[in-house]
XYZ file of C-alpha atoms in Angstrom:
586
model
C 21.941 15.022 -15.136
C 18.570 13.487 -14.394
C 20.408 9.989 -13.997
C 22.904 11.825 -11.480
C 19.608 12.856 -9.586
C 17.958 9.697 -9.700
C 20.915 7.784 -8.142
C 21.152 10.676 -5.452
C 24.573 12.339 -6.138
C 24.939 15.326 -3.655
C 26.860 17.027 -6.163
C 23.924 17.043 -8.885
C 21.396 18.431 -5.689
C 24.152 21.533 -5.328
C 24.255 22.353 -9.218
C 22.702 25.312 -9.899
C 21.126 24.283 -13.520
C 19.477 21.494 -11.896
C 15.981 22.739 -11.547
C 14.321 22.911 -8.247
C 11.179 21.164 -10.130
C 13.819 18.424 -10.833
C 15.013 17.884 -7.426
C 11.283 17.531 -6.192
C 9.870 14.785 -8.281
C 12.770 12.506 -7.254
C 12.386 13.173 -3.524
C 8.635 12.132 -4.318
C 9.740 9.121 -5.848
C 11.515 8.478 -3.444
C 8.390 8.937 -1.408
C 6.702 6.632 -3.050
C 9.417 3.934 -2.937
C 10.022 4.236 1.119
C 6.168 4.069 1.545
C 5.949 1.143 -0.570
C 8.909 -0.410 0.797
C 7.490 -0.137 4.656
C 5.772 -3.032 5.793
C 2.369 -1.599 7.732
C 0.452 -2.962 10.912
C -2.890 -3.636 10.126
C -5.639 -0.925 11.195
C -6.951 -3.356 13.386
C -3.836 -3.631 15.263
C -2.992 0.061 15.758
C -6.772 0.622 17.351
C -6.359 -2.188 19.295
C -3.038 -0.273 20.827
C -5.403 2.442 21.421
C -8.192 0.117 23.019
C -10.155 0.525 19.988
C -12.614 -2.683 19.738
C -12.418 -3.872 15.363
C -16.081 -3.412 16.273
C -16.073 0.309 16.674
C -14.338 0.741 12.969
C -15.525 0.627 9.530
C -12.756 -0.799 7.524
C -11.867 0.100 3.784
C -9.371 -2.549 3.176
C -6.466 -3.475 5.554
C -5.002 -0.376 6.620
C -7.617 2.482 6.941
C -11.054 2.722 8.569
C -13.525 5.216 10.470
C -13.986 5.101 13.896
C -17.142 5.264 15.010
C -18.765 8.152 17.162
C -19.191 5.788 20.352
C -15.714 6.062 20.997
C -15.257 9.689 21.599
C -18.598 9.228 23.679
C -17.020 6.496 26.049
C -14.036 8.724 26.553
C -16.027 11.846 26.575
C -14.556 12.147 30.569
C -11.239 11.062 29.957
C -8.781 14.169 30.299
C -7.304 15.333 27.232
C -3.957 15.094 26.658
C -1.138 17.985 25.413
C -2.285 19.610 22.253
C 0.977 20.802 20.002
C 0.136 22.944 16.928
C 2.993 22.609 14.153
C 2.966 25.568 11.985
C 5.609 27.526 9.885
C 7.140 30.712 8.051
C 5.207 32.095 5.010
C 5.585 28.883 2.564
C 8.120 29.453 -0.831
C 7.894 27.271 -3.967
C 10.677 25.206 -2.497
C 8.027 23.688 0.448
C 9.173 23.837 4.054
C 7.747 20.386 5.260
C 5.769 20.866 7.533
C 3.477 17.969 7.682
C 6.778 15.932 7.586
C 7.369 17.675 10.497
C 4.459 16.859 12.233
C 4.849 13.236 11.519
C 8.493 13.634 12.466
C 7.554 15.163 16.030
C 4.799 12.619 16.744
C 6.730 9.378 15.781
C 9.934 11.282 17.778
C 7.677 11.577 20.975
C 6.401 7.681 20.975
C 10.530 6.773 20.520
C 10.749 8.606 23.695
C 8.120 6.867 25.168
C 5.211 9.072 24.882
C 1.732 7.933 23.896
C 1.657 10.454 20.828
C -1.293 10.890 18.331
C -1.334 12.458 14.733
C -4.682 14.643 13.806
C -3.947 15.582 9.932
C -5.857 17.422 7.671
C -7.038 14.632 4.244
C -5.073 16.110 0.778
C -7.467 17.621 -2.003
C -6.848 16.528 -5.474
C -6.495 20.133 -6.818
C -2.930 19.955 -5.248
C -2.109 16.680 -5.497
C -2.449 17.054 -9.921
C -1.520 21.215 -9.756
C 1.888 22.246 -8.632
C 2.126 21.275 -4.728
C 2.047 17.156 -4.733
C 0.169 15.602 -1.728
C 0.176 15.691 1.113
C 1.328 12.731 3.436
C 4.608 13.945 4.404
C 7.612 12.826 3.156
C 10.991 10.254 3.013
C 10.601 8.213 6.517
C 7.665 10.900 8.054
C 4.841 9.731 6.088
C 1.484 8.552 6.762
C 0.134 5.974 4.585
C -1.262 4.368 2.827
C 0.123 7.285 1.293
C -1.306 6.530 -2.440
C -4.847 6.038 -0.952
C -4.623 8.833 0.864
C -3.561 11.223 -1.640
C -6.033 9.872 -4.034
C -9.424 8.890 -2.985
C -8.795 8.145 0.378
C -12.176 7.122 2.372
C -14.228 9.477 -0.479
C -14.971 11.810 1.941
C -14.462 15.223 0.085
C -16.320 13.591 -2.924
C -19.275 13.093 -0.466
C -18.553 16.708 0.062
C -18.487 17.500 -3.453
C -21.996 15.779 -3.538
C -23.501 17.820 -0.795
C -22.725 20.709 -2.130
C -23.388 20.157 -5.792
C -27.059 18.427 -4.314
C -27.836 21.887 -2.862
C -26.702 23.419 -5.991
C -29.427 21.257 -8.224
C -32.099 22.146 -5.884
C -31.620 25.932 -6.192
C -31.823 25.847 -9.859
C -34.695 23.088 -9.661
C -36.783 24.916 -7.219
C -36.530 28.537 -9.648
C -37.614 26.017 -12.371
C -40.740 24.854 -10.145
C -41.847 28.813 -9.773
C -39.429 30.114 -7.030
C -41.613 29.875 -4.258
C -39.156 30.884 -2.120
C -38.526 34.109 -3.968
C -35.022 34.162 -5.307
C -33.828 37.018 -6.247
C -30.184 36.453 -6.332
C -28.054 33.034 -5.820
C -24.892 33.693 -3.647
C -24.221 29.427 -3.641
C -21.376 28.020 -5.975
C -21.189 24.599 -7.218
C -17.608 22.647 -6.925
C -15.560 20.136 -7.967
C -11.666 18.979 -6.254
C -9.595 19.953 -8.831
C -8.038 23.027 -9.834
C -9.903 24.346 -13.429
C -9.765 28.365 -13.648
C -12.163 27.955 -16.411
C -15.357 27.477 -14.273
C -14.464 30.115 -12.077
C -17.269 31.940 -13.958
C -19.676 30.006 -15.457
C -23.238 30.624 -17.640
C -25.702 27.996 -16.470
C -29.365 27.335 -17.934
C -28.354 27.712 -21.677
C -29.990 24.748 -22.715
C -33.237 27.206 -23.929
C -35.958 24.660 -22.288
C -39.015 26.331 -21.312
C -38.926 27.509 -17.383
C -35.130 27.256 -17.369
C -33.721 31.206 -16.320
C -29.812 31.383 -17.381
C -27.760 32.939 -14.894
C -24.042 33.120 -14.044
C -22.758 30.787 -11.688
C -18.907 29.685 -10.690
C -17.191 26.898 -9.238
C -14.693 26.804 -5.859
C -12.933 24.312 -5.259
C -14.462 21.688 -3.261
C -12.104 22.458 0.009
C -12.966 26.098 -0.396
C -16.823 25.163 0.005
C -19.096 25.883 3.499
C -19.750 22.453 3.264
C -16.012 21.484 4.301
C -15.862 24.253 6.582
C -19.087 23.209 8.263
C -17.587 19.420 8.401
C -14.629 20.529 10.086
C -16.254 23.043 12.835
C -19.420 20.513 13.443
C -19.106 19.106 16.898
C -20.798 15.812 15.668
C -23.915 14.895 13.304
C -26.766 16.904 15.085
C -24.563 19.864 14.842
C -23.740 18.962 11.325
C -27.207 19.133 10.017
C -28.136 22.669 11.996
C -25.220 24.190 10.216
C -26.125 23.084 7.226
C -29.740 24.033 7.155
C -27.983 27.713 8.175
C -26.165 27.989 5.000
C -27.804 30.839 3.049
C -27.814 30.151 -0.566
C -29.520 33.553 -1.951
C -32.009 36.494 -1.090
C -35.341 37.825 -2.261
C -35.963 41.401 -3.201
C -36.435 42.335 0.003
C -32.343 41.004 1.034
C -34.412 38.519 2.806
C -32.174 35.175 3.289
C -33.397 31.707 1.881
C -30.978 28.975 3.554
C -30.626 25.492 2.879
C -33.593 24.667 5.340
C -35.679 26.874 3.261
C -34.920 24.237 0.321
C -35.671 21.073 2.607
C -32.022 20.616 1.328
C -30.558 19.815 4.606
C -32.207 16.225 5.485
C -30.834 15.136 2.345
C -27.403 16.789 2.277
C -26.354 15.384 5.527
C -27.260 12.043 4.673
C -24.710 11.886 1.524
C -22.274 13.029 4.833
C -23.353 10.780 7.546
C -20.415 8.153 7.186
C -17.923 11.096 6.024
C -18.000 12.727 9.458
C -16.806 9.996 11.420
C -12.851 10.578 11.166
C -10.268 8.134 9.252
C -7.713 6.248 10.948
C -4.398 5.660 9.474
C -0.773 5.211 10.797
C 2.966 6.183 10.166
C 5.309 4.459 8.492
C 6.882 3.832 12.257
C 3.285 2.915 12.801
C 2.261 6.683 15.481
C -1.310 6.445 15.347
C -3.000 9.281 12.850
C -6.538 10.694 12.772
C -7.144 11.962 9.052
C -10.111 14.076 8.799
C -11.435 17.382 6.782
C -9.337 19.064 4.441
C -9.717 23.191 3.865
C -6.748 24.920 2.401
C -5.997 27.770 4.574
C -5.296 30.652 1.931
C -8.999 30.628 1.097
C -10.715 28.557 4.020
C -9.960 28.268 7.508
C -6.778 25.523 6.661
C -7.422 23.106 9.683
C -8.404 19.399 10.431
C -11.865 18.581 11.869
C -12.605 19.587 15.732
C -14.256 15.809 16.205
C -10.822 14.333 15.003
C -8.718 16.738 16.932
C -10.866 15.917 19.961
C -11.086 12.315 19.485
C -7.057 12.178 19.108
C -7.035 14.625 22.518
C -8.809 11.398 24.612
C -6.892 8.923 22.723
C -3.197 10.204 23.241
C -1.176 11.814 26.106
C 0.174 14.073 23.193
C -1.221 15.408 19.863
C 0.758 16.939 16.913
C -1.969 18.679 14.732
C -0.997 21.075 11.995
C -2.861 24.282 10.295
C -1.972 24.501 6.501
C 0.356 27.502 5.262
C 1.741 30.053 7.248
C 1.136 30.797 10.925
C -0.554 33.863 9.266
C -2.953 31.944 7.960
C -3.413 28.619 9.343
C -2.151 29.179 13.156
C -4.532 32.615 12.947
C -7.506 30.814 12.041
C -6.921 27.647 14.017
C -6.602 30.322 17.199
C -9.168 32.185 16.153
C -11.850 30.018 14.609
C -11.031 26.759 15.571
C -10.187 27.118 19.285
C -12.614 29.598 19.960
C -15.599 27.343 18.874
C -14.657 24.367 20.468
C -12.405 25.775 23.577
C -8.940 24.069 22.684
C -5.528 25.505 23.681
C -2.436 24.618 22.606
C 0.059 23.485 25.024
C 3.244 24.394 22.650
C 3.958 25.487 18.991
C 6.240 24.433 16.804
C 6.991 27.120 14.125
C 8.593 25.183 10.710
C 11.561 27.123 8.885
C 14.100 25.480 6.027
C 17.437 27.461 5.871
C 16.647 27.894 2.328
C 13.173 29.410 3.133
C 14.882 31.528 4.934
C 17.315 32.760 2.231
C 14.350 32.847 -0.098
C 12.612 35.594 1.973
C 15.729 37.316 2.166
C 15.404 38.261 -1.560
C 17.550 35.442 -3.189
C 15.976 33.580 -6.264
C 14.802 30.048 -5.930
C 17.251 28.682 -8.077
C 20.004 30.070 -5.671
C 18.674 29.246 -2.451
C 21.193 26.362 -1.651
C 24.354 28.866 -1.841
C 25.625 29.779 1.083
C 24.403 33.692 1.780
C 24.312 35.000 5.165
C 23.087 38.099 4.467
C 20.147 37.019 2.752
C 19.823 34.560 5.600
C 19.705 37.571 8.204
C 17.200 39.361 5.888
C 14.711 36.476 5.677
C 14.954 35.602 9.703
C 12.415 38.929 9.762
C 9.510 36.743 8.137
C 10.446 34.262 10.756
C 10.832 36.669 14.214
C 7.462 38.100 13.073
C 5.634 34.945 13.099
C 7.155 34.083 15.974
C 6.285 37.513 17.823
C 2.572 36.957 17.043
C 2.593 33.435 19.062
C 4.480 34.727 21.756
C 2.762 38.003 22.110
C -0.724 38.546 20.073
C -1.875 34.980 21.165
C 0.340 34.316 24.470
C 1.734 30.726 23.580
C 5.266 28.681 24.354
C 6.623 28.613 20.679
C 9.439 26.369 19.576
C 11.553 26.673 16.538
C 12.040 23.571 13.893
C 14.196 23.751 11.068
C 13.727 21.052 8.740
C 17.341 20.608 8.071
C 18.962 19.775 4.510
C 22.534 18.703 3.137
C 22.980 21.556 1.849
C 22.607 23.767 5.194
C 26.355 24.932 5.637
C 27.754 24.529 9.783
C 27.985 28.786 9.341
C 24.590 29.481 8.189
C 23.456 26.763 10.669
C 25.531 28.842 13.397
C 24.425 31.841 12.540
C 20.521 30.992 12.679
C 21.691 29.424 16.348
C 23.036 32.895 17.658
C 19.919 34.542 16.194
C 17.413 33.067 17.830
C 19.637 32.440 21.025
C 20.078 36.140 21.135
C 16.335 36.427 21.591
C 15.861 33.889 24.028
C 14.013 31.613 21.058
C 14.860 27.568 21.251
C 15.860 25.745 18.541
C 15.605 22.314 17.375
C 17.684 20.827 14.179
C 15.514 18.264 12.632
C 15.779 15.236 10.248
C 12.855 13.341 10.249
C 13.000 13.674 6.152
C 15.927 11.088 6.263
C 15.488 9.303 9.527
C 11.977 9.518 10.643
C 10.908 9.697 14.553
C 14.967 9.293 15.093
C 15.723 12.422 13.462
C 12.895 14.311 15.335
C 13.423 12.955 19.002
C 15.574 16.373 20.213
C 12.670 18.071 18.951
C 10.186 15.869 21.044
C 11.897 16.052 24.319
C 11.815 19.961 24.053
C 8.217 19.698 23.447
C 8.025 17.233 26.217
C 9.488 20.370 28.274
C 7.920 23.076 26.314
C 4.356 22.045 27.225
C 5.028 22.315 30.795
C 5.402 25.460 30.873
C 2.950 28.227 31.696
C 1.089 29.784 28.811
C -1.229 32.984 28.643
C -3.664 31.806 25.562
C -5.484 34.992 24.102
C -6.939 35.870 20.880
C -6.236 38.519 18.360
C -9.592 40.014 18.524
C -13.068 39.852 20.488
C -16.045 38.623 18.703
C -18.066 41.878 19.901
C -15.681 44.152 17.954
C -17.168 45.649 14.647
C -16.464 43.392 11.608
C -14.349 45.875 10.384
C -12.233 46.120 13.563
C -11.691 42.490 13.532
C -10.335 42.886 9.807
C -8.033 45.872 10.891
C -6.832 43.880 13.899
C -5.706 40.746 12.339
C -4.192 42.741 9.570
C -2.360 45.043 11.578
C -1.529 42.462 14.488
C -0.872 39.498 12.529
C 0.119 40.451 9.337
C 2.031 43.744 10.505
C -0.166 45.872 8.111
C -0.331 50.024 8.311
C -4.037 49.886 7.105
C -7.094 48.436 5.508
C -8.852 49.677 2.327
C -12.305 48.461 1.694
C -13.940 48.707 -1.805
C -17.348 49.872 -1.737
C -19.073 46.505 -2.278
C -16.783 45.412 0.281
C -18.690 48.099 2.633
C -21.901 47.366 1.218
C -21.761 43.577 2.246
C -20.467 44.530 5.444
C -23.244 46.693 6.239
C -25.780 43.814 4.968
C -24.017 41.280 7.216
C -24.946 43.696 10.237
C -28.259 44.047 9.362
C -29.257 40.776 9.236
C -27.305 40.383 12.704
C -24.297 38.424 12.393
C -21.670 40.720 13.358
C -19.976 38.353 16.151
C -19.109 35.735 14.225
C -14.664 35.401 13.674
C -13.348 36.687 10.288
C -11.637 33.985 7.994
C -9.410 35.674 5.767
C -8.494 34.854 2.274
C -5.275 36.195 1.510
C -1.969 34.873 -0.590
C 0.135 32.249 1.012
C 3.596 33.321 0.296
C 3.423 36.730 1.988
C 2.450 38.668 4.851
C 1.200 40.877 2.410
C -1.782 40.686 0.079
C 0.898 40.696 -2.619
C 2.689 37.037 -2.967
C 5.540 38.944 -5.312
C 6.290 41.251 -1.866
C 7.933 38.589 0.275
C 10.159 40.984 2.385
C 7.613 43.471 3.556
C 10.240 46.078 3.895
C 7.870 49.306 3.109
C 5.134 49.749 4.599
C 1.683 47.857 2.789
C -1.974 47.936 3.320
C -4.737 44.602 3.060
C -6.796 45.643 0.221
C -10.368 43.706 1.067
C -12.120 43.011 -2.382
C -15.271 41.314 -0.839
C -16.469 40.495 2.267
C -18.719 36.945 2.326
C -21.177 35.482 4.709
C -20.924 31.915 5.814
C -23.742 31.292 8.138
C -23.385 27.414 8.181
C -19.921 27.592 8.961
C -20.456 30.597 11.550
C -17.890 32.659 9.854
C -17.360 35.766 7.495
C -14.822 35.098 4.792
C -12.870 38.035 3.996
C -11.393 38.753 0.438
C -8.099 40.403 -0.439
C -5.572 40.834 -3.176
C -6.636 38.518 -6.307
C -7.004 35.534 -4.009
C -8.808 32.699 -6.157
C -11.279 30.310 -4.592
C -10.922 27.977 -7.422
C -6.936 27.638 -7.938
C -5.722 27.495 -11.712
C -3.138 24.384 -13.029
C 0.382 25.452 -13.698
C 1.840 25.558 -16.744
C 3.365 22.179 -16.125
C 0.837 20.405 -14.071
C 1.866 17.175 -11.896
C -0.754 15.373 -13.314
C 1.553 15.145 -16.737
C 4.436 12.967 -14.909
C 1.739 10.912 -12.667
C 0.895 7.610 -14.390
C 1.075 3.569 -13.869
C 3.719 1.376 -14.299
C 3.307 -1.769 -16.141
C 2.821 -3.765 -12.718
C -0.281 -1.431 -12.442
C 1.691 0.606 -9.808
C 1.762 4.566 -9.552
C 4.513 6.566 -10.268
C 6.496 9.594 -11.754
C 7.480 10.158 -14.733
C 10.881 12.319 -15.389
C 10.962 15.051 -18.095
C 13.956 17.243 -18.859
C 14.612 20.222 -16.543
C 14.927 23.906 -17.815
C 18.434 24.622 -18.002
């Protein structure tokens, strides 16, 4: 059965003992063999298409380099061009494709004739060796060099990794020293990009050396830390280093603050970032243009790409396809709220993903399943997908487009039926197969943009920054996530009512909360009774000029699955990467 797979027989994709895990690693191969197979335009030649001098870049090899800051400051009075936010339905197991949407859309729109720029958030490793793979895309939408950028890329979330981890040492080395400062307790977590549930609590200073105090410490992962949410919200380097000389890393006795400043941490912490905040250029496999820069997952961070990329791409291209990770729950909320806010974008049109299958999978039918014709399920899983859809239209006020990543599988009655649906409620549609045929397959969806973004828009926000912190909780929950309630625990309160106090009640909520539901429960896909958010904790990020908010049993360091990728990942004997095959589950 795996050789059936491998050669791409349609009828081993519909058999129902043919694992879903299975049918994923050879679409990736098959990933890896298009992107390999592509012949790319040297970086060079792609800025110079974007009147980028090879003088304002800092190359790492032939096809990806920084661009440096001077360019956004010679365009700095350049109007921007159309900013078009892809986002999707709550995410299933199965994956939805959405960033090979966005690369889909944006290589559609320049085989139209538009001047169209990518601005992509970079993949962590924790996915790219856990369960989800990378994140580059996929078949004929990809970015590349994919490997590179999967992998290392330009080594800026290790520089990350360093920052943090830099800060870390000089905490513990300053209580060593005598605590000057008079720390009390230490709120600041070291971190590492990869996904290891065992240091999510940790015992540190066991070495019994004289002056060392033991105390328990924990790992996130490193796109969860305030240092990638501070790179991604910094407007540029000056910006950068106030933020992180903000960060508060623990109190005194007295709940007094000490922040990074405090340390003299900051001078140095910047400097391990000063080449990692100027943004990455890459292309398409069709050669679009794409700015690759910051990397926070959105379940547990605020899930978008930097604001200097995004407004670097906005002066660079008459149209930009950026992306927020996960579900318009999560990522489109925060990118709205958080995102927008602090640096005054608007989008001009969204794109809301969908797979037929996802679809189906809301509706209450098992994974396994999902490529059976079902129209009922279909009906019942189109609620995850009018909700979303609802909050774009009506919480935030924006022109929303529907994009269904289509599949072989996708029967002409189901197809049909999801037509009439959304017809019925005035909601366009566009059938997409960028997957298979790159900007070809996306260029319906591109000239509805083209349309879409002409269109009046009344952008609003779910909440006001001078609502209590609470309030702003209870109104994305209850607006966004279609919640009854929300039930805080008492330390939950308690950090609330610290936050206050030391006055930083007006900055935006960013949410931690599972991926795969509206819910705080990722087993309660449907959402039929009604739920309530449950917040655990409530955390302040001063740096990043947020409040991260809790729920459920969200993780900020993810666990590896019982099969991890990172068994079938390995290099051929021509030194090349690839994947290795094992024997599905019957």
């Amino acid at each position: 059965e795996i050789l059936r797979c491998l050669v791409g027989s349609e009828m081993c994709i519909r058999d129902s003992y043919i694992t879903a895990k299975c049918i994923k690693r050879r679409i990736k191969m098959e990933d890896i063999e298009i992107a390999r197979n592509t012949q790319l335009e040297k970086i060079t030649k792609i800025a110079e298409e974007m009147n980028i001098q090879e003088d304002q870049l800092e190359q790492y090899g032939k096809y990806k380099a920084k661009i440096s800051p001077e360019v956004y400051k010679n365009l700095k009075d350049k109007k921007d061009g159309k900013l078009i936010l892809v986002t999707a339905i709550n995410p299933t197991p199965l994956g939805e494709g959405k960033t090979t949407m966005a690369i889909g859309l944006a290589d559609g729109l320049r085989k139209t004739g538009k001047n169209a720029v990518l601005a992509l958030r970079e993949p962590s490793l924790g996915p790219v060796f856990g369960i989800k793979g990378g994140a580059t895309g996929g078949g004929h939408s990809q970015i590349a060099p994919m490997e590179d950028i999967n992998l290392h890329f330009t080594g800026d979330i290790h520089a990350i990794t360093s920052a943090n981890n830099l800060l870390s040492a000089m905490i513990d080395n300053h209580i060593y020293f005598g605590n000057e400062l008079g720390f009390d307790r230490v709120v600041w977590k070291r971190c590492v990009d990869l996904n290891d549930r065992q240091l999510r609590v940790v015992n540190t200073g066991l070495s019994q050396e004289k002056n060392i105090v033991p105390r328990m410490d924990g790992f996130d992962i490193s796109v969860a830390s305030e240092i990638m949410a501070i790179f991604c919200l910094a407007t540029d380097i000056n910006d950068l280093k106030r933020r992180i000389g903000n960060i508060i890393v623990g109190y005194t006795k007295e709940n007094k603050p000490i922040t990074a400043k405090d340390l003299k941490a900051d001078g140095a912490m910047t400097v391990l970032l000063k080449d990692a905040i100027n943004p990455n250029l890459v292309q398409s496999l069709e050669q679009t243009p794409a700015i690759v820069h910051g990397g926070p997952f959105a379940n547990i961070a605020h899930g978008c790409n930097s604001i200097i990329a995004t407004k670097l791409a906005l002066k660079l291209g008459d149209y930009v396809v950026t992306e927020a990770g996960f579900g318009a729950d999560l990522g489109a909320e925060k990118f709205l709220d958080i995102k927008c806010r602090k640096a005054n974008l608007k989008p001009d049109a969204v794109v809301c993903v969908a797979t037929i299958k996802a679809l189906k999978y809301h509706g209450g039918v098992a994974k396994e399943e999902v490529q059976n014709e079902n129209i009922m399920a279909l009906e019942r899983g189109m609620n995850n997908l009018f909700k979303h859809i609802d909050n774009l239209q009506n919480v935030y006020g924006l022109n929303v487009i529907v994009a269904i990543n289509k599949y072989t599988h996708d029967t002409e009655a189901e197809i049909k039926f999801l037509q009439e649906k959304l017809q019925e409620k005035g909601i366009n549609l566009s059938l997409v197969e960028s997957w298979e045929k790159g900007g070809e397959g996306a260029k319906d969806l591109a000239q509805k943009i083209v349309d879409l973004v002409q269109e009046p828009s009344d952008f609003k926000f779910a909440y006001e920054l001078n609502e209590t912190i609470e309030n702003k909780i209870k109104a994305v929950a209850q607006k966004i996530y279609g919640a009854e309630d929300v039930e805080f625990t008492e330390e939950a309160k308690l950090h609330i009512k610290e936050i206050e106090d030391l006055g930083y009640s007006n900055l935006p909520v960013c949410i931690a909360k599972t991926q795969y539901s509206f819910s705080d429960d990722p087993k309660n896909l449907e959402c039929k009774e009604p739920f309530n958010i449950h917040v655990q904790d409530v955390v302040l990020r001063a740096g990043a000029e947020f409040i991260v908010v809790l729920t459920g049993k969200i993780m900020t360091m993810p666990g590896l699955p019982k099969i991890p990728s990172a068994e079938n990942i390995d290099l051929d004997e021509n030194g090349n990467i690839c994947l290795l095959y094992t024997s599905p589950s019957p």
